[in-house]
Short mmCIF file of C-alpha atoms and ligand atoms in Angstrom, two decimals:
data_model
loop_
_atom_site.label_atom_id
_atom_site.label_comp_id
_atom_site.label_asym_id
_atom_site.label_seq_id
_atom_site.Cartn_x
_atom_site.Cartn_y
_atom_site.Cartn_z
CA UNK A 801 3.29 -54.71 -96.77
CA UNK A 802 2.06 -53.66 -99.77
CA UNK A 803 0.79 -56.90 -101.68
CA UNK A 804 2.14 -57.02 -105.94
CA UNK A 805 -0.98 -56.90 -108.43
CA UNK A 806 -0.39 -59.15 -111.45
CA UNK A 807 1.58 -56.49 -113.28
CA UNK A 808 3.11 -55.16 -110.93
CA UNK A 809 6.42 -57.44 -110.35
CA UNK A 810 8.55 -57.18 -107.02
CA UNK A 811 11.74 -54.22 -107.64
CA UNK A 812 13.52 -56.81 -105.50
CA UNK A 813 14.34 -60.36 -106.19
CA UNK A 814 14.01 -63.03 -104.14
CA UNK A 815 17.24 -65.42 -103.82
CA UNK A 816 17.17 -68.61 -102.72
CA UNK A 817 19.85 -71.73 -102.72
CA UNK A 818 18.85 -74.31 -105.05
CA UNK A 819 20.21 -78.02 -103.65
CA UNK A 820 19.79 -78.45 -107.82
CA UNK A 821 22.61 -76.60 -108.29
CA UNK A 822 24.39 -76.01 -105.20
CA UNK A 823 24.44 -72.72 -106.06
CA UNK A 824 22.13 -69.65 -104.31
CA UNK A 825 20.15 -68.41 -107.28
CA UNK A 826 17.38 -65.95 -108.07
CA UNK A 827 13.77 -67.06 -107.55
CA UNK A 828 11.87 -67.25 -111.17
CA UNK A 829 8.36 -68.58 -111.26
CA UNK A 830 7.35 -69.81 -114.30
CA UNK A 831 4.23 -67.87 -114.57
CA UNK A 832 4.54 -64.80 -112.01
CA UNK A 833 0.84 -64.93 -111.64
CA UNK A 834 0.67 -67.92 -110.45
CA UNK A 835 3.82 -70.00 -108.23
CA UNK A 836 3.33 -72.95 -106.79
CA UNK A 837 5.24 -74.48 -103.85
CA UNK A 838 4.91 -78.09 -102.57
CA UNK A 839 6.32 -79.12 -98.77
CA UNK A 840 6.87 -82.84 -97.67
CA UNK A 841 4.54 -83.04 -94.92
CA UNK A 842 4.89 -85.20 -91.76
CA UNK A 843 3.97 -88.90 -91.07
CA UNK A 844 0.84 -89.11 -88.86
CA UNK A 845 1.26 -91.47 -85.97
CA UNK A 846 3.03 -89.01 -83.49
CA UNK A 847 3.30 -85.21 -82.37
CA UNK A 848 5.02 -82.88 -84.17
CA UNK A 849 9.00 -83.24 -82.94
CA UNK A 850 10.96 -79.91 -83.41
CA UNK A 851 12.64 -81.05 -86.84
CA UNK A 852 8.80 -81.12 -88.27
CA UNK A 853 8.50 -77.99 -86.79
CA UNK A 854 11.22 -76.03 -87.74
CA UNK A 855 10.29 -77.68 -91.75
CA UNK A 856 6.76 -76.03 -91.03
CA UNK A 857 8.17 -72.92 -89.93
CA UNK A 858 10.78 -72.18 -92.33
CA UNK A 859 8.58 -72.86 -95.39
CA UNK A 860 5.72 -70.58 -93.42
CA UNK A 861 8.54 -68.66 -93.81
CA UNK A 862 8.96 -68.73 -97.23
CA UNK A 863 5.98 -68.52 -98.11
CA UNK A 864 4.69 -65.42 -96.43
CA UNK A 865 7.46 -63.50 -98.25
CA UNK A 866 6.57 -65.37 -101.43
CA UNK A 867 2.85 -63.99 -101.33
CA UNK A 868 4.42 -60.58 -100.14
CA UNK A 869 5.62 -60.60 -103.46
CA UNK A 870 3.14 -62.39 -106.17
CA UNK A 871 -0.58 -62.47 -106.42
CA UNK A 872 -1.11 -65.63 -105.94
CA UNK A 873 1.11 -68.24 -104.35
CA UNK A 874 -0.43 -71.97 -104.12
CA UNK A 875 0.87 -73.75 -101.22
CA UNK A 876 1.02 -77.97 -100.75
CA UNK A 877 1.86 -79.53 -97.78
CA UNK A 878 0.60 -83.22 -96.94
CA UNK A 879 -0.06 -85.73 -94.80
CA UNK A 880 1.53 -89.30 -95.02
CA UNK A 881 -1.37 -91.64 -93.78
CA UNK A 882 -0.18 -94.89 -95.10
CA UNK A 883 3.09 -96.03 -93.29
CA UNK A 884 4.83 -98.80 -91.83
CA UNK A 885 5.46 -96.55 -88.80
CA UNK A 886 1.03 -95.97 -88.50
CA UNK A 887 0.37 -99.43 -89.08
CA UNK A 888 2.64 -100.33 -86.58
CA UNK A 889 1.41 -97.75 -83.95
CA UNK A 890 -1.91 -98.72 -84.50
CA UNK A 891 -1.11 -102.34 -83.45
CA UNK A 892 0.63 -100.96 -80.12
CA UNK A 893 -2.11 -99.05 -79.08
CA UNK A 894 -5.00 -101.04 -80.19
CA UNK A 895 -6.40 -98.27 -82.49
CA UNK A 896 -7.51 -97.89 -85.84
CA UNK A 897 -4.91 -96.74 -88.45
CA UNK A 898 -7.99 -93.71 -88.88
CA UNK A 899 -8.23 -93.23 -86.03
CA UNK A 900 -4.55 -92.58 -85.30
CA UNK A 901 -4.00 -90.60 -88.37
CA UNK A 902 -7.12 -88.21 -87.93
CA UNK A 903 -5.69 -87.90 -84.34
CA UNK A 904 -2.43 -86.75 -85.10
CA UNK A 905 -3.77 -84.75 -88.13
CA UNK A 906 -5.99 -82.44 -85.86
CA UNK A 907 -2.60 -82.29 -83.36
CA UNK A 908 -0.36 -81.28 -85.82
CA UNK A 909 -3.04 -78.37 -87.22
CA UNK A 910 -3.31 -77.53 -84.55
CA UNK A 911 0.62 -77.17 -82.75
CA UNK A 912 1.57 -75.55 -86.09
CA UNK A 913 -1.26 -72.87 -85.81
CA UNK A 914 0.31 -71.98 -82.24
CA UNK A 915 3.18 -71.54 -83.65
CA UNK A 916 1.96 -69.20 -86.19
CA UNK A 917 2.19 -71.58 -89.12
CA UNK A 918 -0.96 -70.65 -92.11
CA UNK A 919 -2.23 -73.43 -92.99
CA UNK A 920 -1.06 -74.18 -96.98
CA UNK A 921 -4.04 -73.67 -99.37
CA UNK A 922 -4.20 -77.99 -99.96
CA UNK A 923 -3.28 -80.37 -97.39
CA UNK A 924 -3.87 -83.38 -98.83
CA UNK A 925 -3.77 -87.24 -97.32
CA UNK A 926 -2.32 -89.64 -99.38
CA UNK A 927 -5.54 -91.66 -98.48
CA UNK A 928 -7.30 -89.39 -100.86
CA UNK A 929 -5.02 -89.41 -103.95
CA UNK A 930 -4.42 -93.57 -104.63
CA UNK A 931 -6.41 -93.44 -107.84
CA UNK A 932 -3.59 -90.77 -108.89
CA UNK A 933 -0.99 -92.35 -107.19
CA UNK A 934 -1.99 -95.79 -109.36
CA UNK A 935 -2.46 -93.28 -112.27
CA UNK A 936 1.17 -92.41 -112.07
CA UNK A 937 1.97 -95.80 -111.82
CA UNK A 938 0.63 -97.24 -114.77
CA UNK A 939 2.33 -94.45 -116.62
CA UNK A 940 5.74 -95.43 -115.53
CA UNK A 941 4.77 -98.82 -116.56
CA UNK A 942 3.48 -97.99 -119.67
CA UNK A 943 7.04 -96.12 -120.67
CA UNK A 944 9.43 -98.78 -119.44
CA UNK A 945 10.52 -97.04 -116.71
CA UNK A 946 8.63 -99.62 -113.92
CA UNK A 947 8.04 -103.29 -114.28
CA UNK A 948 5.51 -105.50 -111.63
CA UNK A 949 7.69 -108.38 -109.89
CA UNK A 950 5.78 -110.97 -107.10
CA UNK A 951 2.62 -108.15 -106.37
CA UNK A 952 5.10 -105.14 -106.50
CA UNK A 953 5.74 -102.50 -108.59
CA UNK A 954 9.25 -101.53 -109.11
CA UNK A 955 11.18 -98.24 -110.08
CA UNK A 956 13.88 -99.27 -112.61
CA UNK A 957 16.45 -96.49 -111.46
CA UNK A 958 18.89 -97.52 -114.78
CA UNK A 959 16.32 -96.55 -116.90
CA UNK A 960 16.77 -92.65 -115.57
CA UNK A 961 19.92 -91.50 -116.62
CA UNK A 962 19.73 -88.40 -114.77
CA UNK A 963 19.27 -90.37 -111.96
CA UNK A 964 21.71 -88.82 -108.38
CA UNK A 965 20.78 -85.18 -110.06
CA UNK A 966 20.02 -83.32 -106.78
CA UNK A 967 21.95 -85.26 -104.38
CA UNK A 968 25.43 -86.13 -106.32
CA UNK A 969 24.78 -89.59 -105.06
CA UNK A 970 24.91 -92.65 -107.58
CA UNK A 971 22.84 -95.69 -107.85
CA UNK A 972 25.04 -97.94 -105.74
CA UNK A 973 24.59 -95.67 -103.04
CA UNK A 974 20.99 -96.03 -102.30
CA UNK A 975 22.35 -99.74 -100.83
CA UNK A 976 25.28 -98.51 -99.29
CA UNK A 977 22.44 -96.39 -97.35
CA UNK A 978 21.04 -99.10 -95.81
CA UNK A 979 17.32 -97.47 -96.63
CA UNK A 980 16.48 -100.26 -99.62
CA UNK A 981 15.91 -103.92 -99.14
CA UNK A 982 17.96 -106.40 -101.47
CA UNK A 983 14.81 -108.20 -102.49
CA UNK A 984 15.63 -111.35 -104.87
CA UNK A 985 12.58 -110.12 -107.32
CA UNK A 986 14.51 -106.73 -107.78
CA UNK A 987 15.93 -105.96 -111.22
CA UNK A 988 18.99 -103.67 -110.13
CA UNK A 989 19.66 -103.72 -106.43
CA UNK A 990 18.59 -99.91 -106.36
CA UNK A 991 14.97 -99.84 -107.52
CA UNK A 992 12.89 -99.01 -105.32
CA UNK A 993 9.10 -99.85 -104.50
CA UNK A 994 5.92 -97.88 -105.79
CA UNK A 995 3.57 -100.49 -104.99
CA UNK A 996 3.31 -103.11 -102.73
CA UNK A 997 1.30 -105.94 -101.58
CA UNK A 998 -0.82 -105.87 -98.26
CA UNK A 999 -1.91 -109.00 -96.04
CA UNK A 1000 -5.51 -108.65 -94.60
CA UNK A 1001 -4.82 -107.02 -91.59
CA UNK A 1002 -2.97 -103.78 -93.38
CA UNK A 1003 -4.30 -100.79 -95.22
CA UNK A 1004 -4.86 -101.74 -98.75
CA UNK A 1005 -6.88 -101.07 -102.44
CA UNK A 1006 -7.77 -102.47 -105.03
CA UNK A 1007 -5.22 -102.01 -108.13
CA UNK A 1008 -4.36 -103.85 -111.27
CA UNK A 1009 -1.19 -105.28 -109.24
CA UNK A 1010 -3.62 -107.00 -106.54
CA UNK A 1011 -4.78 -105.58 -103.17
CA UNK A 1012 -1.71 -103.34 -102.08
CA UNK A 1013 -0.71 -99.79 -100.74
CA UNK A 1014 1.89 -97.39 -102.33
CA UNK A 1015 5.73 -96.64 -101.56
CA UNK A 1016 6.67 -93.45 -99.58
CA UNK A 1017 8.31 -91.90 -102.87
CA UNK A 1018 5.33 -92.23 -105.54
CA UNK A 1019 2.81 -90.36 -103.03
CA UNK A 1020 4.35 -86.98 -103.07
CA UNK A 1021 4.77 -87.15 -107.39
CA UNK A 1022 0.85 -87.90 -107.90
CA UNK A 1023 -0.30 -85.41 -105.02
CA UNK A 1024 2.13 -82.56 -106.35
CA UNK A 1025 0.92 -82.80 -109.69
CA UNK A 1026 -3.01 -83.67 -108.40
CA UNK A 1027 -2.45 -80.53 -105.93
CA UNK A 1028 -0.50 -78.12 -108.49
CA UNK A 1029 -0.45 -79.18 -111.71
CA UNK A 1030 3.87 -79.55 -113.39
CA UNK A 1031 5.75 -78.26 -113.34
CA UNK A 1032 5.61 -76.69 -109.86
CA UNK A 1033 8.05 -74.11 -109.17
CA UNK A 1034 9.50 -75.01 -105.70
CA UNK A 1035 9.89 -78.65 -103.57
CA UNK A 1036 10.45 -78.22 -100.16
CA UNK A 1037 11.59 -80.25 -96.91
CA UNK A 1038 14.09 -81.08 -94.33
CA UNK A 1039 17.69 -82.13 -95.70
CA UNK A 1040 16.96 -85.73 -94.81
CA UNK A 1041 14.67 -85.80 -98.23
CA UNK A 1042 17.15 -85.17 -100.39
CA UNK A 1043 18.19 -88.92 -100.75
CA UNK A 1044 16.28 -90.79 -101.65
CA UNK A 1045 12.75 -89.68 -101.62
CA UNK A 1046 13.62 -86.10 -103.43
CA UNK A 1047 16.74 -87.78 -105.57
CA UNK A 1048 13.19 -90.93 -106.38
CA UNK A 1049 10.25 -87.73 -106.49
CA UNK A 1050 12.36 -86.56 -109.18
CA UNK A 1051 13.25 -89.89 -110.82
CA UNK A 1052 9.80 -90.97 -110.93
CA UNK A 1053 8.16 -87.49 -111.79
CA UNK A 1054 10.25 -86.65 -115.01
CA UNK A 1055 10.14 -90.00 -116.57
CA UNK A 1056 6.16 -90.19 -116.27
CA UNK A 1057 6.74 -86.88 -118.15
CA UNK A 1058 8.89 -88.26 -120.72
CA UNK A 1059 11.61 -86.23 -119.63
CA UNK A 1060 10.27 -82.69 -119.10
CA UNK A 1061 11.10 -80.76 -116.06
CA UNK A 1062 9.18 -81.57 -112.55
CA UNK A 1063 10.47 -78.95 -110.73
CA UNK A 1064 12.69 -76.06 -111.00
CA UNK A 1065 13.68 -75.05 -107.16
CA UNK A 1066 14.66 -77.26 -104.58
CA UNK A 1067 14.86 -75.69 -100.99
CA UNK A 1068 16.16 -77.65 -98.10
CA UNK A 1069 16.33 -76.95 -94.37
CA UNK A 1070 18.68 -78.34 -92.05
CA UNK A 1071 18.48 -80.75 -88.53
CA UNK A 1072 18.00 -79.53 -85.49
CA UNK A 1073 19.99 -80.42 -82.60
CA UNK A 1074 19.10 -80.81 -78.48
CA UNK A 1075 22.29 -79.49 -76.79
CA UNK A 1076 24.90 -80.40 -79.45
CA UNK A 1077 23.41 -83.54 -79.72
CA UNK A 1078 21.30 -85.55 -82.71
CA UNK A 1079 17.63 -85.46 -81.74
CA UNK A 1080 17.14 -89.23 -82.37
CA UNK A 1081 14.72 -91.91 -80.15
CA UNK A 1082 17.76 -93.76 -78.83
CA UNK A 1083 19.22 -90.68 -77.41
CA UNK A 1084 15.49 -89.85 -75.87
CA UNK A 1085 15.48 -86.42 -76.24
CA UNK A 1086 13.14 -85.93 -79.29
CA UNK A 1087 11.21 -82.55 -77.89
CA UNK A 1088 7.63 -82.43 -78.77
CA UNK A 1089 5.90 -79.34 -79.82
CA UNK A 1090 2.72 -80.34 -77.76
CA UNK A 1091 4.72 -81.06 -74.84
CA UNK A 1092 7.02 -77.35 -75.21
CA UNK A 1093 3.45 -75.73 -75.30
CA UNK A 1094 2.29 -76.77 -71.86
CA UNK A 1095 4.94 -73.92 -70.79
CA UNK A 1096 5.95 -71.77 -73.57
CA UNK A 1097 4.40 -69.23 -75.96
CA UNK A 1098 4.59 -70.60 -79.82
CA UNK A 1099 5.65 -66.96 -80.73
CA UNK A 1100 8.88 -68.08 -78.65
CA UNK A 1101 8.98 -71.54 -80.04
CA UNK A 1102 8.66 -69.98 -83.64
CA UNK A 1103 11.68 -66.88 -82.90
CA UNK A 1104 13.94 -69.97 -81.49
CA UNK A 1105 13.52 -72.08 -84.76
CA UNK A 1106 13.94 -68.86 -87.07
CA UNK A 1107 17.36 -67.70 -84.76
CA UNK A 1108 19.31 -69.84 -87.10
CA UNK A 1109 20.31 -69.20 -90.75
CA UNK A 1110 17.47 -72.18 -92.01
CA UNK A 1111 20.36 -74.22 -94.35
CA UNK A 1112 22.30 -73.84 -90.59
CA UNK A 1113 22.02 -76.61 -87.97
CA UNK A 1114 19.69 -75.16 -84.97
CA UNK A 1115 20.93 -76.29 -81.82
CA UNK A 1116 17.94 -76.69 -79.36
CA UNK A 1117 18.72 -75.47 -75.72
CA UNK A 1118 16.51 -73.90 -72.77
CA UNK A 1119 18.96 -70.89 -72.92
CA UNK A 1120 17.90 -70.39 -76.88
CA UNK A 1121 14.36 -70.23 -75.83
CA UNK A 1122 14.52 -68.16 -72.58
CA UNK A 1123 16.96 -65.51 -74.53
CA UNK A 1124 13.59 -65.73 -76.93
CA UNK A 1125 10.97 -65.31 -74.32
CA UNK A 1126 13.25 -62.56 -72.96
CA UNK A 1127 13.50 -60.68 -76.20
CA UNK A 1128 10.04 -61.11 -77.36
CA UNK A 1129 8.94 -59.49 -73.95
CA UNK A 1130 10.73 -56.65 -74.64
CA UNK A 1131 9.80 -55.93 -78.02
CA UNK A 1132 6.16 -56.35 -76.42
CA UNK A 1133 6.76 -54.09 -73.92
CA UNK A 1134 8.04 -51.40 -76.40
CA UNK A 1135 5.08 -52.21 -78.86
CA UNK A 1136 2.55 -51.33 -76.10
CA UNK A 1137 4.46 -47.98 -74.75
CA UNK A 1138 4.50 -46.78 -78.18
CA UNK A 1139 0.65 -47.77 -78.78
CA UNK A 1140 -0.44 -44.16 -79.01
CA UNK A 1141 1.29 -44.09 -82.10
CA UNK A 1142 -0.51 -46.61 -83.74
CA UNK A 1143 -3.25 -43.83 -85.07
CA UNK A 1144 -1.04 -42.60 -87.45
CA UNK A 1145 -1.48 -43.37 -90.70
CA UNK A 1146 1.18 -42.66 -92.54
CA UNK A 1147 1.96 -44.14 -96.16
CA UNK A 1148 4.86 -42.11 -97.40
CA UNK A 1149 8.23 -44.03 -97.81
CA UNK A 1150 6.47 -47.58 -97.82
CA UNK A 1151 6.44 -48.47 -101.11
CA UNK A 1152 9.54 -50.27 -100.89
CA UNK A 1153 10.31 -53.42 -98.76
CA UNK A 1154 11.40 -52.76 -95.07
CA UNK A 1155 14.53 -53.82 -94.39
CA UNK A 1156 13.69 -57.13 -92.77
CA UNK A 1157 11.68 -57.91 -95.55
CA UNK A 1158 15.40 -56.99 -97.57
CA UNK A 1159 17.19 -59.80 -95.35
CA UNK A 1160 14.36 -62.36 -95.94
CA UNK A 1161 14.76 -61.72 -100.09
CA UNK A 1162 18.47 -63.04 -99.37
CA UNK A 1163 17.98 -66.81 -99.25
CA UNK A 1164 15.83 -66.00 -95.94
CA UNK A 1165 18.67 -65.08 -93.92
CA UNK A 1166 16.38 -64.79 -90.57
CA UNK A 1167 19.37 -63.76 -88.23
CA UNK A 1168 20.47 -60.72 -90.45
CA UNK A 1169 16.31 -60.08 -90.60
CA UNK A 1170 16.64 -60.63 -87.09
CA UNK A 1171 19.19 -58.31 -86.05
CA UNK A 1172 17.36 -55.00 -88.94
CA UNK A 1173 14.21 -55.70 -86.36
CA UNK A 1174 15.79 -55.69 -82.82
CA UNK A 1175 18.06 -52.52 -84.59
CA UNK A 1176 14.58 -51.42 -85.36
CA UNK A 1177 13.48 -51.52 -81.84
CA UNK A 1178 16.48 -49.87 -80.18
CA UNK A 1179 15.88 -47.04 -82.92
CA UNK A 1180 12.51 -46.67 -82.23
CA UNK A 1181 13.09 -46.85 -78.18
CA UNK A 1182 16.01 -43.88 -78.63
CA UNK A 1183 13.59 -41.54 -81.86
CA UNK A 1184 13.04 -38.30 -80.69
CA UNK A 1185 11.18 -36.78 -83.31
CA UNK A 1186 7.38 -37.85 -83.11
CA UNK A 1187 7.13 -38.65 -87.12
CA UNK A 1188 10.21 -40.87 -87.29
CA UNK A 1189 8.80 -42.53 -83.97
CA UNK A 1190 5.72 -43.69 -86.01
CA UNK A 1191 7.87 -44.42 -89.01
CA UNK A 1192 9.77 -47.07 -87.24
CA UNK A 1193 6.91 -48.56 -85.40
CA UNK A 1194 5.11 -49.02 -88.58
CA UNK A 1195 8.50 -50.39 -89.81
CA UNK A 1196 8.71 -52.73 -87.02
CA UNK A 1197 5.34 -54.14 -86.98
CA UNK A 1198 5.57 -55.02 -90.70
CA UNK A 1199 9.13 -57.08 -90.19
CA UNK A 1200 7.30 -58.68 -87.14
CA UNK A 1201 4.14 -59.58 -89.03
CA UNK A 1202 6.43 -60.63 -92.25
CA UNK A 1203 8.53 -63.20 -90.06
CA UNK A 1204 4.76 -64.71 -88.63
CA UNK A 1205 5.45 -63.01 -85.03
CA UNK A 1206 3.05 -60.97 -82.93
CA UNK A 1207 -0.21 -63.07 -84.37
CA UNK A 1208 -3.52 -61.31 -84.69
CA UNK A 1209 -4.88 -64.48 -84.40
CA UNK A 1210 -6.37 -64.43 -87.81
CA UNK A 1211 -4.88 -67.61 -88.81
CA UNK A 1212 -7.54 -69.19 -90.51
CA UNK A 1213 -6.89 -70.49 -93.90
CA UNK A 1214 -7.17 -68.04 -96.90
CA UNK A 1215 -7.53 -68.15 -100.62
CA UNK A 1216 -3.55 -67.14 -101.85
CA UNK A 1217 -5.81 -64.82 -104.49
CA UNK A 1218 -7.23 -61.88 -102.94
CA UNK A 1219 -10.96 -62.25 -102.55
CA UNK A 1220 -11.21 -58.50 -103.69
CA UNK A 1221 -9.58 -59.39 -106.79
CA UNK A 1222 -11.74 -62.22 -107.77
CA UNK A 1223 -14.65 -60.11 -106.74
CA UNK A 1224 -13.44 -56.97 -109.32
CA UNK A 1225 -13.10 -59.63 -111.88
CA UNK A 1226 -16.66 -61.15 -111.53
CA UNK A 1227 -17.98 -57.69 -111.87
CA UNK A 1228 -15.98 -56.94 -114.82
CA UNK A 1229 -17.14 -60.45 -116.28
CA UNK A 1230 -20.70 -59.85 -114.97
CA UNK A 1231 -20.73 -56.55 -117.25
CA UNK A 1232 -19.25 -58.05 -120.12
CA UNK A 1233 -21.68 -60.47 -119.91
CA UNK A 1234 -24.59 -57.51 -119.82
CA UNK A 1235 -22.63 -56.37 -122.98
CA UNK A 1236 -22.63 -59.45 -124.92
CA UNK A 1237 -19.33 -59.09 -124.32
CA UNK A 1238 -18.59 -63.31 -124.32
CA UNK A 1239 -15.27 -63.09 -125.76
CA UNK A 1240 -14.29 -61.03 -122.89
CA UNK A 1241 -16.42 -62.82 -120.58
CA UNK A 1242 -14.56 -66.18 -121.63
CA UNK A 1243 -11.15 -64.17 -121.04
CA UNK A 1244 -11.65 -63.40 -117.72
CA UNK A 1245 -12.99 -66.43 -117.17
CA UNK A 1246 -9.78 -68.01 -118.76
CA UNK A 1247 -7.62 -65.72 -116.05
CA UNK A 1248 -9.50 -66.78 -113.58
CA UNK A 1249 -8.81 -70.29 -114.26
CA UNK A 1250 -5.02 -70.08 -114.80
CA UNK A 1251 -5.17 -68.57 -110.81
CA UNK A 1252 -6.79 -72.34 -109.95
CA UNK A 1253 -10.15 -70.15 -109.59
CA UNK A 1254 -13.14 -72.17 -111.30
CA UNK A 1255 -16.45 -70.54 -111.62
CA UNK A 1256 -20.15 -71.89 -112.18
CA UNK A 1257 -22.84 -69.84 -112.96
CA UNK A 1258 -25.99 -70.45 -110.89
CA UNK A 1259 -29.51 -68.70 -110.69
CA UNK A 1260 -27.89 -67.51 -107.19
CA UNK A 1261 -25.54 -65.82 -109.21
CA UNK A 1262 -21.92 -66.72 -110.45
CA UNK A 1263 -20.01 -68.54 -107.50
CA UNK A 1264 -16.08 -69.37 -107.36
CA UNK A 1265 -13.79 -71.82 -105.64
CA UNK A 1266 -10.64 -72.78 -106.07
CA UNK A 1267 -10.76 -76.37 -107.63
CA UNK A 1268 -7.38 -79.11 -107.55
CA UNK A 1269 -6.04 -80.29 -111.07
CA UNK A 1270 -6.56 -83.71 -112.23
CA UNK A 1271 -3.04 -85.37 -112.42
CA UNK A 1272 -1.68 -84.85 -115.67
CA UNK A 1273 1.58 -86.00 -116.71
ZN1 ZN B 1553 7.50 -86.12 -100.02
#
């Protein structure tokens, strides 16, 4: 795949469904040199089940064809560390909340890199963020939009007009959903908590409400705009977010910003299912990803989640996975037959996205992208003629490597901006600087910036990293 220089914009667009307006629309960044895509992460005090994985994959997903097409994609996913469900486990088990979060953190990194997941470019804990996350706060107080009743703080939801904007759901619904306490200190029965008090014995900081730890719905406003800067471009997660916590993200988010937009795209992947039925605790048959390991190849796991369309249901069963293992030994088997091939280095005809990369541009429809590859394959395994026999392997190694299958295992985490184009811009600054060239200096300093790319200038020389923006609403 042939990765887009700034300039250089993809011929094809990428569509995607937007649950903002129902309606499957074409992808538009706001700046094309830099997009920026933030994923609701998983709650720390378990193993990944298959509904966090299939969230992890599809957006993997998403965003591999994302940086196939811009030069520079900026990728959030987090960690919830503070929960009711951590404090609890930690009280089972006789364990420190840290020590159960940093425990699941390393398993989760770890299952998702099996199943060929990159890691996103910031991962942050909500531990890390609660001087944004009180920052965010204050604002909301500050505008009218949240009061502080008995140690909490509340989200006025009638002061948001807009409020039920990506679900369709009104106010009186959030009670009907049985997911909100009637609390007698409440102002409307549907605000909901950004702050709350903590005894003792539970996580807790200092804040100018008391000692106290944040609701589930304020964390993923301050770390998106602490991570990304706003507006961000694209919100991710499994349908289950959309009410509340998107419906509140977006509640809270624009009314810190006195009304300006949060976030244009909203993409939203459906449940999974184990044989026809809801994966659910009661039911006990939530699969874990560490247990599936023990006996199956992630590349299998990861073809099984991406069978289904990803706005589609994906019903879980051992036949799903052992058609998977079955067709991904196949496609192995042809790979390594046709290895002599693999010297020839052919550009001619590439310029253009292959066609699985085509299928992926159309709201990521992974079984039409499925079906180009495996017609792909049976092409490849009938070619006569030597040059189209290296045409479609090439062809069918770049749809495999697009949809994360067939890992070199060179998943280690990256910069989204190509190192080699920082590098040719340091030496271009570096000999403007010779010049006395400082205005250009400054611009490509400037450029750098707007990439996330800071720089410092030491006696070593100039050095870069890629620095996180100070929430600013
Ligand atoms: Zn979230």
């Amino acid at each position: 795949m042939v990765r887009k220089t700034a300039n250089d914009t993809c011929s094809y667009s990428l569509y995607l469904t937007n649950t903002l307006s129902g309606q499957k629309q074409k992808f538009q960044p706001y700046d094309l040199n830099r997009v920026t895509m933030y994923v609701c992460g998983p709650t720390v005090y378990n193993y990944a089940h298959l509904g966090n994985a299939r969230s992890a994959v599809v957006f993997d997903l998403l965003y591999r064809v994302l940086r196939d097409t811009y030069p520079c994609v900026l990728y959030t996913r987090n960690f919830t560390d503070v929960d009711d469900k951590i404090n609890a486990a930690a009280e089972r088990t006789k364990q420190s909340i840290r020590d159960i979060t940093d425990r699941f953190i390393k398993a989760y990194r770890s299952d998702m890199k099996a199943l060929g997941v990159i890691p996103p470019d910031f991962e942050p804990r909500v531990t890390d963020h609660i001087p944004d996350i009180i920052s965010v706060i204050c604002c909301l107080i500050d505008k009218g939009h949240a009061y502080v009743a008995e140690g909490h703080v509340l989200f006025h939801v009638p002061s948001f007009e807009q409020y039920g904007v990506l679900s369709g759901r009104k106010q009186t619904d959030l009670m009907a959903g049985g997911r909100v306490e009637a609390a007698p200190f409440k102002h409307d029965p549907a605000d909901f908590v950004l702050w709350k008090p903590s005894i003792p014995s539970l996580p807790g900081w200092e804040s100018p409400w008391g000692r106290g730890r944040p609701g589930w719905h304020i964390e993923c406003s301050a770390m998106t705009a602490s991570c990304l800067g706003l507006p961000i471009d694209l919100h991710g997660g499994g349908q289950d977010l959309i009410f509340p916590h998107h419906e509140n993200e977006i509640a809270q988010s624009v009314s810190a910003r006195g009304g300006a937009e949060y976030c244009r795209f909203w993409v939203h992947n459906g449940f999974v299912t184990v044989d026809g039925r809801k994966m659910s605790k009661s039911l006990g048959n939530v699969v874990l990803v560490h247990d599936l390991l023990r006996e199956t190849e992630g590349e299998t796991i990861r073809l099984a989640l991406l069978s289904a369309h990803y706005r589609q249901p994906l019903d879980w069963s051992t036949e799903l996975l052992e058609q998977c293992r079955r067709t991904l030994e196949r496609l192995h088997r042809l790979l390594s037959d046709t290895d002599h091939l693999s010297q020839e280095n052919i550009t001619e005809g590439f310029s253009e996205p292959g066609i699985v990369a085509r299928e992926l541009y159309d709201d990521l429809n992974t079984p039409a992208a499925l079906k180009a590859l495996f017609g792909t394959a049976r092409s490849l395994r009938h070619a006569v003629s030597h040059s189209e026999r290296v045409r479609l392997r090439i062809e069918l190694l770049a749809g495999l490597r697009l949809l994360g299958l067939f890992q070199e295992n060179k998943l280690t985490s990256f910069q989204s901006v190509p190192s080699a184009f920082i590098s040719d811009m340091l030496e271009r600054r570096t000999e403007a600087r010779d010049k006395r060239d400082f205005a250009e200096a400054d611009r490509i300093r400037e450029l750098l910036q707007a990439y996330g790319v800071t720089l410092e200038d030491t006696l070593q020389g100039t050095q870069w990293h890629i620095k996180t923006h100070n929430v600013k609403f």
